[in-house]
Amino acid sequence: MAEKTVTIQNRHGLHVRPATQLAELAGKFKSPVTIVKDGQEVSARSIIELLTLAAAHGTELRIKAEGPDAAEAVDAIQKLIDGRFGLE
Amino acid sequence: MKLTDLVSRESVVGDILSTDKKGALRELVEALRVARKPAGFKTTEVLGALMKREKMGTTGMGGGVALPHAKVEKISALYGALGRSKAGVDFGAVDGEKVHLIFMLVSPPVEADEHLAVLKRVSAGIRLPNMSKFLRAAKDSKAIWDLLREMDQSVGA
């Protein structure tokens, strides 16, 4: 089990493009990854689920993974979010 | 904002006939123009903006659902349209599957929070149990619009 807390830093939040990037990245790992916002937990592999979070700029998210490559998955997703999805 | 406010009854296209992305989007843009007659709305301009966004990455989100969207400077309100394709549209979706439900959003330049709120509304409705299956199997555009109303009721305010 690996976990990290991150803050959405890109100005427009988790809209369709970053959600798509996040889901594609999460899908590359064997370990299922979930994203938690204020107690709402969704699969990081699903763009539709991620969009239901409506995570705006400044929102704190918890990344959780469990499985053989959990730590790598959480690290990779943290880098994507901290790097503002390469959008700005 | 309710889905039934976003998508008027006449902005539902029960049978998208085109199987290519641009053709399908054109049908939806035209349906929206005829249904809502938005001021400053030009089909070619809106279609161009939607296709430009698609070139940055497909909005085919997987599971047969696409969420094409674009900002258009000159319009004054947020408009949505919903199209259903029985044959499926080649959208270059992330899962490689054809798209059967197209939720299109055309907005003036809006605040990020408002955009996220609309995306949340649409995605929360679509992911209701069996909802995309029901939308795909619906008899006609009236039945699809009734399902939108159900989505509004289930998702809440």
PDB file of C-alpha atoms in Angstrom:
ATOM      1  CA  MET A   1       0.000   0.000   0.000  1.00  0.00           C
ATOM      2  CA  ALA A   2       1.377   3.391  -1.022  1.00  0.00           C
ATOM      3  CA  GLU A   3      -0.180   6.794  -0.398  1.00  0.00           C
ATOM      4  CA  LYS A   4       0.638  10.408  -1.016  1.00  0.00           C
ATOM      5  CA  THR A   5      -1.185  13.713  -0.762  1.00  0.00           C
ATOM      6  CA  VAL A   6      -0.919  16.227  -3.569  1.00  0.00           C
ATOM      7  CA  THR A   7      -2.448  19.580  -4.425  1.00  0.00           C
ATOM      8  CA  ILE A   8      -3.837  20.404  -7.848  1.00  0.00           C
ATOM      9  CA  GLN A   9      -1.701  23.280  -9.065  1.00  0.00           C
ATOM     10  CA  ASN A  10      -2.728  23.879 -12.646  1.00  0.00           C
ATOM     11  CA  ARG A  11      -5.081  26.807 -12.998  1.00  0.00           C
ATOM     12  CA  HIS A  12      -8.005  25.015 -14.605  1.00  0.00           C
ATOM     13  CA  GLY A  13      -8.084  22.032 -12.285  1.00  0.00           C
ATOM     14  CA  LEU A  14      -8.771  18.443 -13.223  1.00  0.00           C
ATOM     15  CA  HIS A  15     -10.694  18.997 -16.452  1.00  0.00           C
ATOM     16  CA  VAL A  16     -10.950  16.522 -19.337  1.00  0.00           C
ATOM     17  CA  ARG A  17      -7.391  16.717 -20.659  1.00  0.00           C
ATOM     18  CA  PRO A  18      -5.552  16.249 -17.353  1.00  0.00           C
ATOM     19  CA  ALA A  19      -8.095  13.610 -16.271  1.00  0.00           C
ATOM     20  CA  THR A  20      -7.366  11.725 -19.499  1.00  0.00           C
ATOM     21  CA  GLN A  21      -3.610  11.924 -18.867  1.00  0.00           C
ATOM     22  CA  LEU A  22      -4.052  10.737 -15.302  1.00  0.00           C
ATOM     23  CA  ALA A  23      -6.261   7.788 -16.302  1.00  0.00           C
ATOM     24  CA  GLU A  24      -3.873   6.726 -19.056  1.00  0.00           C
ATOM     25  CA  LEU A  25      -0.915   6.850 -16.678  1.00  0.00           C
ATOM     26  CA  ALA A  26      -2.765   4.937 -13.945  1.00  0.00           C
ATOM     27  CA  GLY A  27      -3.696   2.274 -16.489  1.00  0.00           C
ATOM     28  CA  LYS A  28      -0.033   1.496 -17.131  1.00  0.00           C
ATOM     29  CA  PHE A  29       0.469   0.036 -13.673  1.00  0.00           C
ATOM     30  CA  LYS A  30      -0.600  -3.358 -12.381  1.00  0.00           C
ATOM     31  CA  SER A  31      -1.725  -1.916  -9.067  1.00  0.00           C
ATOM     32  CA  PRO A  32      -5.155  -0.332  -8.979  1.00  0.00           C
ATOM     33  CA  VAL A  33      -4.865   3.329  -8.047  1.00  0.00           C
ATOM     34  CA  THR A  34      -7.568   5.387  -6.397  1.00  0.00           C
ATOM     35  CA  ILE A  35      -7.877   9.124  -5.909  1.00  0.00           C
ATOM     36  CA  VAL A  36      -9.604  10.500  -2.845  1.00  0.00           C
ATOM     37  CA  LYS A  37     -11.106  13.971  -2.448  1.00  0.00           C
ATOM     38  CA  ASP A  38     -12.944  14.855   0.766  1.00  0.00           C
ATOM     39  CA  GLY A  39     -13.765  11.198   1.384  1.00  0.00           C
ATOM     40  CA  GLN A  40     -14.971  10.568  -2.185  1.00  0.00           C
ATOM     41  CA  GLU A  41     -12.830   7.768  -3.597  1.00  0.00           C
ATOM     42  CA  VAL A  42     -12.704   6.984  -7.324  1.00  0.00           C
ATOM     43  CA  SER A  43     -10.676   4.800  -9.661  1.00  0.00           C
ATOM     44  CA  ALA A  44      -7.778   6.710 -11.194  1.00  0.00           C
ATOM     45  CA  ARG A  45      -8.171   4.620 -14.359  1.00  0.00           C
ATOM     46  CA  SER A  46     -11.581   6.058 -15.199  1.00  0.00           C
ATOM     47  CA  ILE A  47     -11.795   9.497 -16.794  1.00  0.00           C
ATOM     48  CA  ILE A  48     -15.509   9.718 -16.000  1.00  0.00           C
ATOM     49  CA  GLU A  49     -14.894   8.878 -12.336  1.00  0.00           C
ATOM     50  CA  LEU A  50     -12.096  11.441 -12.116  1.00  0.00           C
ATOM     51  CA  LEU A  51     -14.339  14.143 -13.583  1.00  0.00           C
ATOM     52  CA  THR A  52     -16.924  13.545 -10.859  1.00  0.00           C
ATOM     53  CA  LEU A  53     -14.372  14.929  -8.373  1.00  0.00           C
ATOM     54  CA  ALA A  54     -14.511  18.413  -9.952  1.00  0.00           C
ATOM     55  CA  ALA A  55     -11.064  18.999  -8.446  1.00  0.00           C
ATOM     56  CA  ALA A  56     -10.272  22.685  -8.871  1.00  0.00           C
ATOM     57  CA  HIS A  57      -6.963  24.523  -8.503  1.00  0.00           C
ATOM     58  CA  GLY A  58      -5.802  24.216  -4.894  1.00  0.00           C
ATOM     59  CA  THR A  59      -7.739  21.007  -4.188  1.00  0.00           C
ATOM     60  CA  GLU A  60      -5.955  18.447  -2.047  1.00  0.00           C
ATOM     61  CA  LEU A  61      -6.098  14.886  -3.345  1.00  0.00           C
ATOM     62  CA  ARG A  62      -4.903  11.646  -1.821  1.00  0.00           C
ATOM     63  CA  ILE A  63      -3.361   9.105  -4.196  1.00  0.00           C
ATOM     64  CA  LYS A  64      -3.631   5.498  -3.025  1.00  0.00           C
ATOM     65  CA  ALA A  65      -2.390   2.288  -4.637  1.00  0.00           C
ATOM     66  CA  GLU A  66      -2.152  -1.295  -3.582  1.00  0.00           C
ATOM     67  CA  GLY A  67      -0.234  -3.975  -5.469  1.00  0.00           C
ATOM     68  CA  PRO A  68       3.195  -4.980  -6.758  1.00  0.00           C
ATOM     69  CA  ASP A  69       4.063  -1.584  -8.254  1.00  0.00           C
ATOM     70  CA  ALA A  70       2.017   0.594  -5.904  1.00  0.00           C
ATOM     71  CA  ALA A  71       4.895   2.887  -4.908  1.00  0.00           C
ATOM     72  CA  GLU A  72       5.912   3.511  -8.539  1.00  0.00           C
ATOM     73  CA  ALA A  73       2.310   4.226  -9.509  1.00  0.00           C
ATOM     74  CA  VAL A  74       1.808   6.744  -6.724  1.00  0.00           C
ATOM     75  CA  ASP A  75       5.144   8.438  -7.496  1.00  0.00           C
ATOM     76  CA  ALA A  76       4.374   8.706 -11.204  1.00  0.00           C
ATOM     77  CA  ILE A  77       0.933  10.215 -10.590  1.00  0.00           C
ATOM     78  CA  GLN A  78       2.332  12.628  -8.022  1.00  0.00           C
ATOM     79  CA  LYS A  79       4.886  13.811 -10.607  1.00  0.00           C
ATOM     80  CA  LEU A  80       2.178  14.298 -13.218  1.00  0.00           C
ATOM     81  CA  ILE A  81       0.019  16.390 -10.873  1.00  0.00           C
ATOM     82  CA  ASP A  82       2.944  18.361  -9.407  1.00  0.00           C
ATOM     83  CA  GLY A  83       4.158  19.014 -12.954  1.00  0.00           C
ATOM     84  CA  ARG A  84       0.766  20.600 -13.719  1.00  0.00           C
ATOM     85  CA  PHE A  85       0.163  17.910 -16.337  1.00  0.00           C
ATOM     86  CA  GLY A  86       2.665  19.665 -18.569  1.00  0.00           C
ATOM     87  CA  LEU A  87      -0.098  22.112 -19.460  1.00  0.00           C
ATOM     88  CA  GLU A  88       1.260  25.369 -18.089  1.00  0.00           C
TER      89      GLU A  88
ATOM     90  CA  MET B   1     -27.013  23.453 -13.659  1.00  0.00           C
ATOM     91  CA  LYS B   2     -29.373  20.641 -14.598  1.00  0.00           C
ATOM     92  CA  LEU B   3     -28.630  18.471 -17.627  1.00  0.00           C
ATOM     93  CA  THR B   4     -32.116  19.209 -18.938  1.00  0.00           C
ATOM     94  CA  ASP B   5     -31.322  22.945 -18.808  1.00  0.00           C
ATOM     95  CA  LEU B   6     -28.025  22.349 -20.544  1.00  0.00           C
ATOM     96  CA  VAL B   7     -29.480  20.086 -23.232  1.00  0.00           C
ATOM     97  CA  SER B   8     -32.888  21.124 -24.516  1.00  0.00           C
ATOM     98  CA  ARG B   9     -35.336  18.483 -25.719  1.00  0.00           C
ATOM     99  CA  GLU B  10     -34.640  19.459 -29.344  1.00  0.00           C
ATOM    100  CA  SER B  11     -30.872  19.299 -28.827  1.00  0.00           C
ATOM    101  CA  VAL B  12     -31.012  15.518 -28.485  1.00  0.00           C
ATOM    102  CA  VAL B  13     -30.177  13.651 -31.670  1.00  0.00           C
ATOM    103  CA  GLY B  14     -31.473  10.088 -31.347  1.00  0.00           C
ATOM    104  CA  ASP B  15     -29.766   8.839 -34.485  1.00  0.00           C
ATOM    105  CA  ILE B  16     -26.395  10.247 -35.402  1.00  0.00           C
ATOM    106  CA  LEU B  17     -25.898   9.025 -38.956  1.00  0.00           C
ATOM    107  CA  SER B  18     -22.236   9.904 -39.554  1.00  0.00           C
ATOM    108  CA  THR B  19     -19.685   7.367 -38.414  1.00  0.00           C
ATOM    109  CA  ASP B  20     -16.734   9.782 -38.579  1.00  0.00           C
ATOM    110  CA  LYS B  21     -15.945  12.283 -35.845  1.00  0.00           C
ATOM    111  CA  LYS B  22     -16.283  15.472 -37.856  1.00  0.00           C
ATOM    112  CA  GLY B  23     -19.542  14.387 -39.476  1.00  0.00           C
ATOM    113  CA  ALA B  24     -21.040  13.366 -36.139  1.00  0.00           C
ATOM    114  CA  LEU B  25     -20.010  16.641 -34.515  1.00  0.00           C
ATOM    115  CA  ARG B  26     -21.430  18.596 -37.442  1.00  0.00           C
ATOM    116  CA  GLU B  27     -24.815  16.887 -36.953  1.00  0.00           C
ATOM    117  CA  LEU B  28     -24.801  17.828 -33.277  1.00  0.00           C
ATOM    118  CA  VAL B  29     -23.673  21.412 -33.867  1.00  0.00           C
ATOM    119  CA  GLU B  30     -26.407  21.845 -36.463  1.00  0.00           C
ATOM    120  CA  ALA B  31     -29.031  20.347 -34.146  1.00  0.00           C
ATOM    121  CA  LEU B  32     -27.938  22.748 -31.427  1.00  0.00           C
ATOM    122  CA  ARG B  33     -28.045  25.761 -33.755  1.00  0.00           C
ATOM    123  CA  VAL B  34     -31.549  24.922 -34.968  1.00  0.00           C
ATOM    124  CA  ALA B  35     -32.834  24.101 -31.473  1.00  0.00           C
ATOM    125  CA  ARG B  36     -31.419  27.023 -29.500  1.00  0.00           C
ATOM    126  CA  LYS B  37     -30.620  29.654 -32.133  1.00  0.00           C
ATOM    127  CA  PRO B  38     -27.793  31.075 -30.004  1.00  0.00           C
ATOM    128  CA  ALA B  39     -26.732  34.584 -30.952  1.00  0.00           C
ATOM    129  CA  GLY B  40     -23.269  34.705 -32.509  1.00  0.00           C
ATOM    130  CA  PHE B  41     -23.307  30.977 -33.186  1.00  0.00           C
ATOM    131  CA  LYS B  42     -21.776  29.910 -36.498  1.00  0.00           C
ATOM    132  CA  THR B  43     -21.717  26.214 -37.337  1.00  0.00           C
ATOM    133  CA  THR B  44     -18.333  26.276 -39.104  1.00  0.00           C
ATOM    134  CA  GLU B  45     -16.714  28.253 -36.303  1.00  0.00           C
ATOM    135  CA  VAL B  46     -18.068  26.019 -33.524  1.00  0.00           C
ATOM    136  CA  LEU B  47     -17.207  22.857 -35.444  1.00  0.00           C
ATOM    137  CA  GLY B  48     -13.700  24.201 -36.028  1.00  0.00           C
ATOM    138  CA  ALA B  49     -13.228  24.917 -32.320  1.00  0.00           C
ATOM    139  CA  LEU B  50     -14.433  21.422 -31.381  1.00  0.00           C
ATOM    140  CA  MET B  51     -12.138  19.748 -33.919  1.00  0.00           C
ATOM    141  CA  LYS B  52      -9.197  21.868 -32.767  1.00  0.00           C
ATOM    142  CA  ARG B  53      -9.763  20.620 -29.228  1.00  0.00           C
ATOM    143  CA  GLU B  54      -9.955  17.014 -30.474  1.00  0.00           C
ATOM    144  CA  LYS B  55      -6.562  17.416 -32.125  1.00  0.00           C
ATOM    145  CA  MET B  56      -5.027  18.121 -28.703  1.00  0.00           C
ATOM    146  CA  GLY B  57      -6.303  14.740 -27.557  1.00  0.00           C
ATOM    147  CA  THR B  58      -9.479  12.759 -28.034  1.00  0.00           C
ATOM    148  CA  THR B  59     -12.440  13.399 -25.743  1.00  0.00           C
ATOM    149  CA  GLY B  60     -13.558   9.802 -26.283  1.00  0.00           C
ATOM    150  CA  MET B  61     -13.308   8.855 -22.616  1.00  0.00           C
ATOM    151  CA  GLY B  62     -13.868   5.135 -22.945  1.00  0.00           C
ATOM    152  CA  GLY B  63     -16.943   3.009 -22.452  1.00  0.00           C
ATOM    153  CA  GLY B  64     -18.532   4.355 -25.641  1.00  0.00           C
ATOM    154  CA  VAL B  65     -18.849   7.909 -24.315  1.00  0.00           C
ATOM    155  CA  ALA B  66     -17.315  11.102 -25.707  1.00  0.00           C
ATOM    156  CA  LEU B  67     -17.380  14.596 -24.263  1.00  0.00           C
ATOM    157  CA  PRO B  68     -16.353  16.990 -27.027  1.00  0.00           C
ATOM    158  CA  HIS B  69     -16.231  20.590 -25.873  1.00  0.00           C
ATOM    159  CA  ALA B  70     -15.005  23.977 -26.944  1.00  0.00           C
ATOM    160  CA  LYS B  71     -15.005  27.585 -25.899  1.00  0.00           C
ATOM    161  CA  VAL B  72     -16.424  30.032 -28.382  1.00  0.00           C
ATOM    162  CA  GLU B  73     -15.862  33.742 -27.743  1.00  0.00           C
ATOM    163  CA  LYS B  74     -19.016  35.184 -29.197  1.00  0.00           C
ATOM    164  CA  ILE B  75     -21.772  33.118 -27.619  1.00  0.00           C
ATOM    165  CA  SER B  76     -23.358  34.268 -24.378  1.00  0.00           C
ATOM    166  CA  ALA B  77     -24.401  31.064 -22.622  1.00  0.00           C
ATOM    167  CA  LEU B  78     -23.390  27.462 -22.108  1.00  0.00           C
ATOM    168  CA  TYR B  79     -25.097  25.030 -24.474  1.00  0.00           C
ATOM    169  CA  GLY B  80     -25.116  21.257 -24.598  1.00  0.00           C
ATOM    170  CA  ALA B  81     -26.301  18.658 -27.064  1.00  0.00           C
ATOM    171  CA  LEU B  82     -26.508  14.896 -26.812  1.00  0.00           C
ATOM    172  CA  GLY B  83     -26.187  12.506 -29.711  1.00  0.00           C
ATOM    173  CA  ARG B  84     -26.693   8.776 -29.816  1.00  0.00           C
ATOM    174  CA  SER B  85     -25.191   6.627 -32.560  1.00  0.00           C
ATOM    175  CA  LYS B  86     -26.387   3.085 -33.020  1.00  0.00           C
ATOM    176  CA  ALA B  87     -23.574   2.106 -35.385  1.00  0.00           C
ATOM    177  CA  GLY B  88     -20.889   3.880 -33.371  1.00  0.00           C
ATOM    178  CA  VAL B  89     -18.610   6.757 -34.291  1.00  0.00           C
ATOM    179  CA  ASP B  90     -14.890   6.418 -34.845  1.00  0.00           C
ATOM    180  CA  PHE B  91     -13.691   8.898 -32.232  1.00  0.00           C
ATOM    181  CA  GLY B  92     -10.171   7.656 -31.614  1.00  0.00           C
ATOM    182  CA  ALA B  93     -11.322   6.972 -28.044  1.00  0.00           C
ATOM    183  CA  VAL B  94      -8.790   6.150 -25.325  1.00  0.00           C
ATOM    184  CA  ASP B  95      -9.974   2.520 -25.164  1.00  0.00           C
ATOM    185  CA  GLY B  96     -10.115   2.135 -28.959  1.00  0.00           C
ATOM    186  CA  GLU B  97     -13.862   1.431 -28.858  1.00  0.00           C
ATOM    187  CA  LYS B  98     -16.434   3.178 -31.005  1.00  0.00           C
ATOM    188  CA  VAL B  99     -18.420   5.962 -29.396  1.00  0.00           C
ATOM    189  CA  HIS B 100     -22.197   5.654 -29.058  1.00  0.00           C
ATOM    190  CA  LEU B 101     -22.982   8.604 -26.797  1.00  0.00           C
ATOM    191  CA  ILE B 102     -21.699  12.085 -27.547  1.00  0.00           C
ATOM    192  CA  PHE B 103     -22.185  14.765 -24.921  1.00  0.00           C
ATOM    193  CA  MET B 104     -21.201  18.032 -26.572  1.00  0.00           C
ATOM    194  CA  LEU B 105     -20.575  21.256 -24.655  1.00  0.00           C
ATOM    195  CA  VAL B 106     -20.150  24.675 -26.221  1.00  0.00           C
ATOM    196  CA  SER B 107     -19.452  27.511 -23.845  1.00  0.00           C
ATOM    197  CA  PRO B 108     -18.394  31.109 -23.761  1.00  0.00           C
ATOM    198  CA  PRO B 109     -15.071  31.582 -21.962  1.00  0.00           C
ATOM    199  CA  VAL B 110     -16.211  30.555 -18.462  1.00  0.00           C
ATOM    200  CA  GLU B 111     -14.524  30.313 -15.103  1.00  0.00           C
ATOM    201  CA  ALA B 112     -12.618  27.080 -14.450  1.00  0.00           C
ATOM    202  CA  ASP B 113     -14.894  26.213 -11.509  1.00  0.00           C
ATOM    203  CA  GLU B 114     -18.014  26.483 -13.631  1.00  0.00           C
ATOM    204  CA  HIS B 115     -16.503  24.262 -16.330  1.00  0.00           C
ATOM    205  CA  LEU B 116     -15.553  21.654 -13.711  1.00  0.00           C
ATOM    206  CA  ALA B 117     -19.051  21.776 -12.222  1.00  0.00           C
ATOM    207  CA  VAL B 118     -20.623  21.022 -15.610  1.00  0.00           C
ATOM    208  CA  LEU B 119     -18.174  18.188 -16.271  1.00  0.00           C
ATOM    209  CA  LYS B 120     -19.025  16.777 -12.848  1.00  0.00           C
ATOM    210  CA  ARG B 121     -22.741  16.933 -13.585  1.00  0.00           C
ATOM    211  CA  VAL B 122     -22.405  15.149 -16.913  1.00  0.00           C
ATOM    212  CA  SER B 123     -19.980  12.481 -15.693  1.00  0.00           C
ATOM    213  CA  ALA B 124     -21.944  11.805 -12.507  1.00  0.00           C
ATOM    214  CA  GLY B 125     -25.077  11.260 -14.617  1.00  0.00           C
ATOM    215  CA  ILE B 126     -23.438   8.987 -17.165  1.00  0.00           C
ATOM    216  CA  ARG B 127     -21.832   6.746 -14.587  1.00  0.00           C
ATOM    217  CA  LEU B 128     -25.109   5.954 -12.827  1.00  0.00           C
ATOM    218  CA  PRO B 129     -25.640   2.181 -12.901  1.00  0.00           C
ATOM    219  CA  ASN B 130     -26.709   1.034 -16.395  1.00  0.00           C
ATOM    220  CA  MET B 131     -27.282   4.630 -17.538  1.00  0.00           C
ATOM    221  CA  SER B 132     -25.083   4.495 -20.630  1.00  0.00           C
ATOM    222  CA  LYS B 133     -26.651   1.134 -21.513  1.00  0.00           C
ATOM    223  CA  PHE B 134     -30.156   2.628 -21.219  1.00  0.00           C
ATOM    224  CA  LEU B 135     -29.160   5.698 -23.243  1.00  0.00           C
ATOM    225  CA  ARG B 136     -27.758   3.501 -26.001  1.00  0.00           C
ATOM    226  CA  ALA B 137     -30.872   1.328 -26.075  1.00  0.00           C
ATOM    227  CA  ALA B 138     -33.418   4.157 -25.796  1.00  0.00           C
ATOM    228  CA  LYS B 139     -36.218   4.067 -28.369  1.00  0.00           C
ATOM    229  CA  ASP B 140     -35.879   7.642 -29.623  1.00  0.00           C
ATOM    230  CA  SER B 141     -34.705  11.137 -28.711  1.00  0.00           C
ATOM    231  CA  LYS B 142     -37.712  11.654 -26.417  1.00  0.00           C
ATOM    232  CA  ALA B 143     -36.760   8.518 -24.443  1.00  0.00           C
ATOM    233  CA  ILE B 144     -33.162   9.767 -24.253  1.00  0.00           C
ATOM    234  CA  TRP B 145     -34.310  13.126 -22.920  1.00  0.00           C
ATOM    235  CA  ASP B 146     -36.463  11.365 -20.303  1.00  0.00           C
ATOM    236  CA  LEU B 147     -33.305   9.565 -19.176  1.00  0.00           C
ATOM    237  CA  LEU B 148     -31.554  12.931 -18.845  1.00  0.00           C
ATOM    238  CA  ARG B 149     -34.330  13.992 -16.493  1.00  0.00           C
ATOM    239  CA  GLU B 150     -33.789  10.804 -14.523  1.00  0.00           C
ATOM    240  CA  MET B 151     -30.072  11.568 -14.353  1.00  0.00           C
ATOM    241  CA  ASP B 152     -30.885  15.000 -12.915  1.00  0.00           C
ATOM    242  CA  GLN B 153     -33.150  13.466 -10.285  1.00  0.00           C
ATOM    243  CA  SER B 154     -30.627  10.787  -9.290  1.00  0.00           C
ATOM    244  CA  VAL B 155     -27.604  13.058  -9.158  1.00  0.00           C
ATOM    245  CA  GLY B 156     -29.434  15.732  -7.167  1.00  0.00           C
ATOM    246  CA  ALA B 157     -28.909  19.458  -7.109  1.00  0.00           C
TER     247      ALA B 157
END
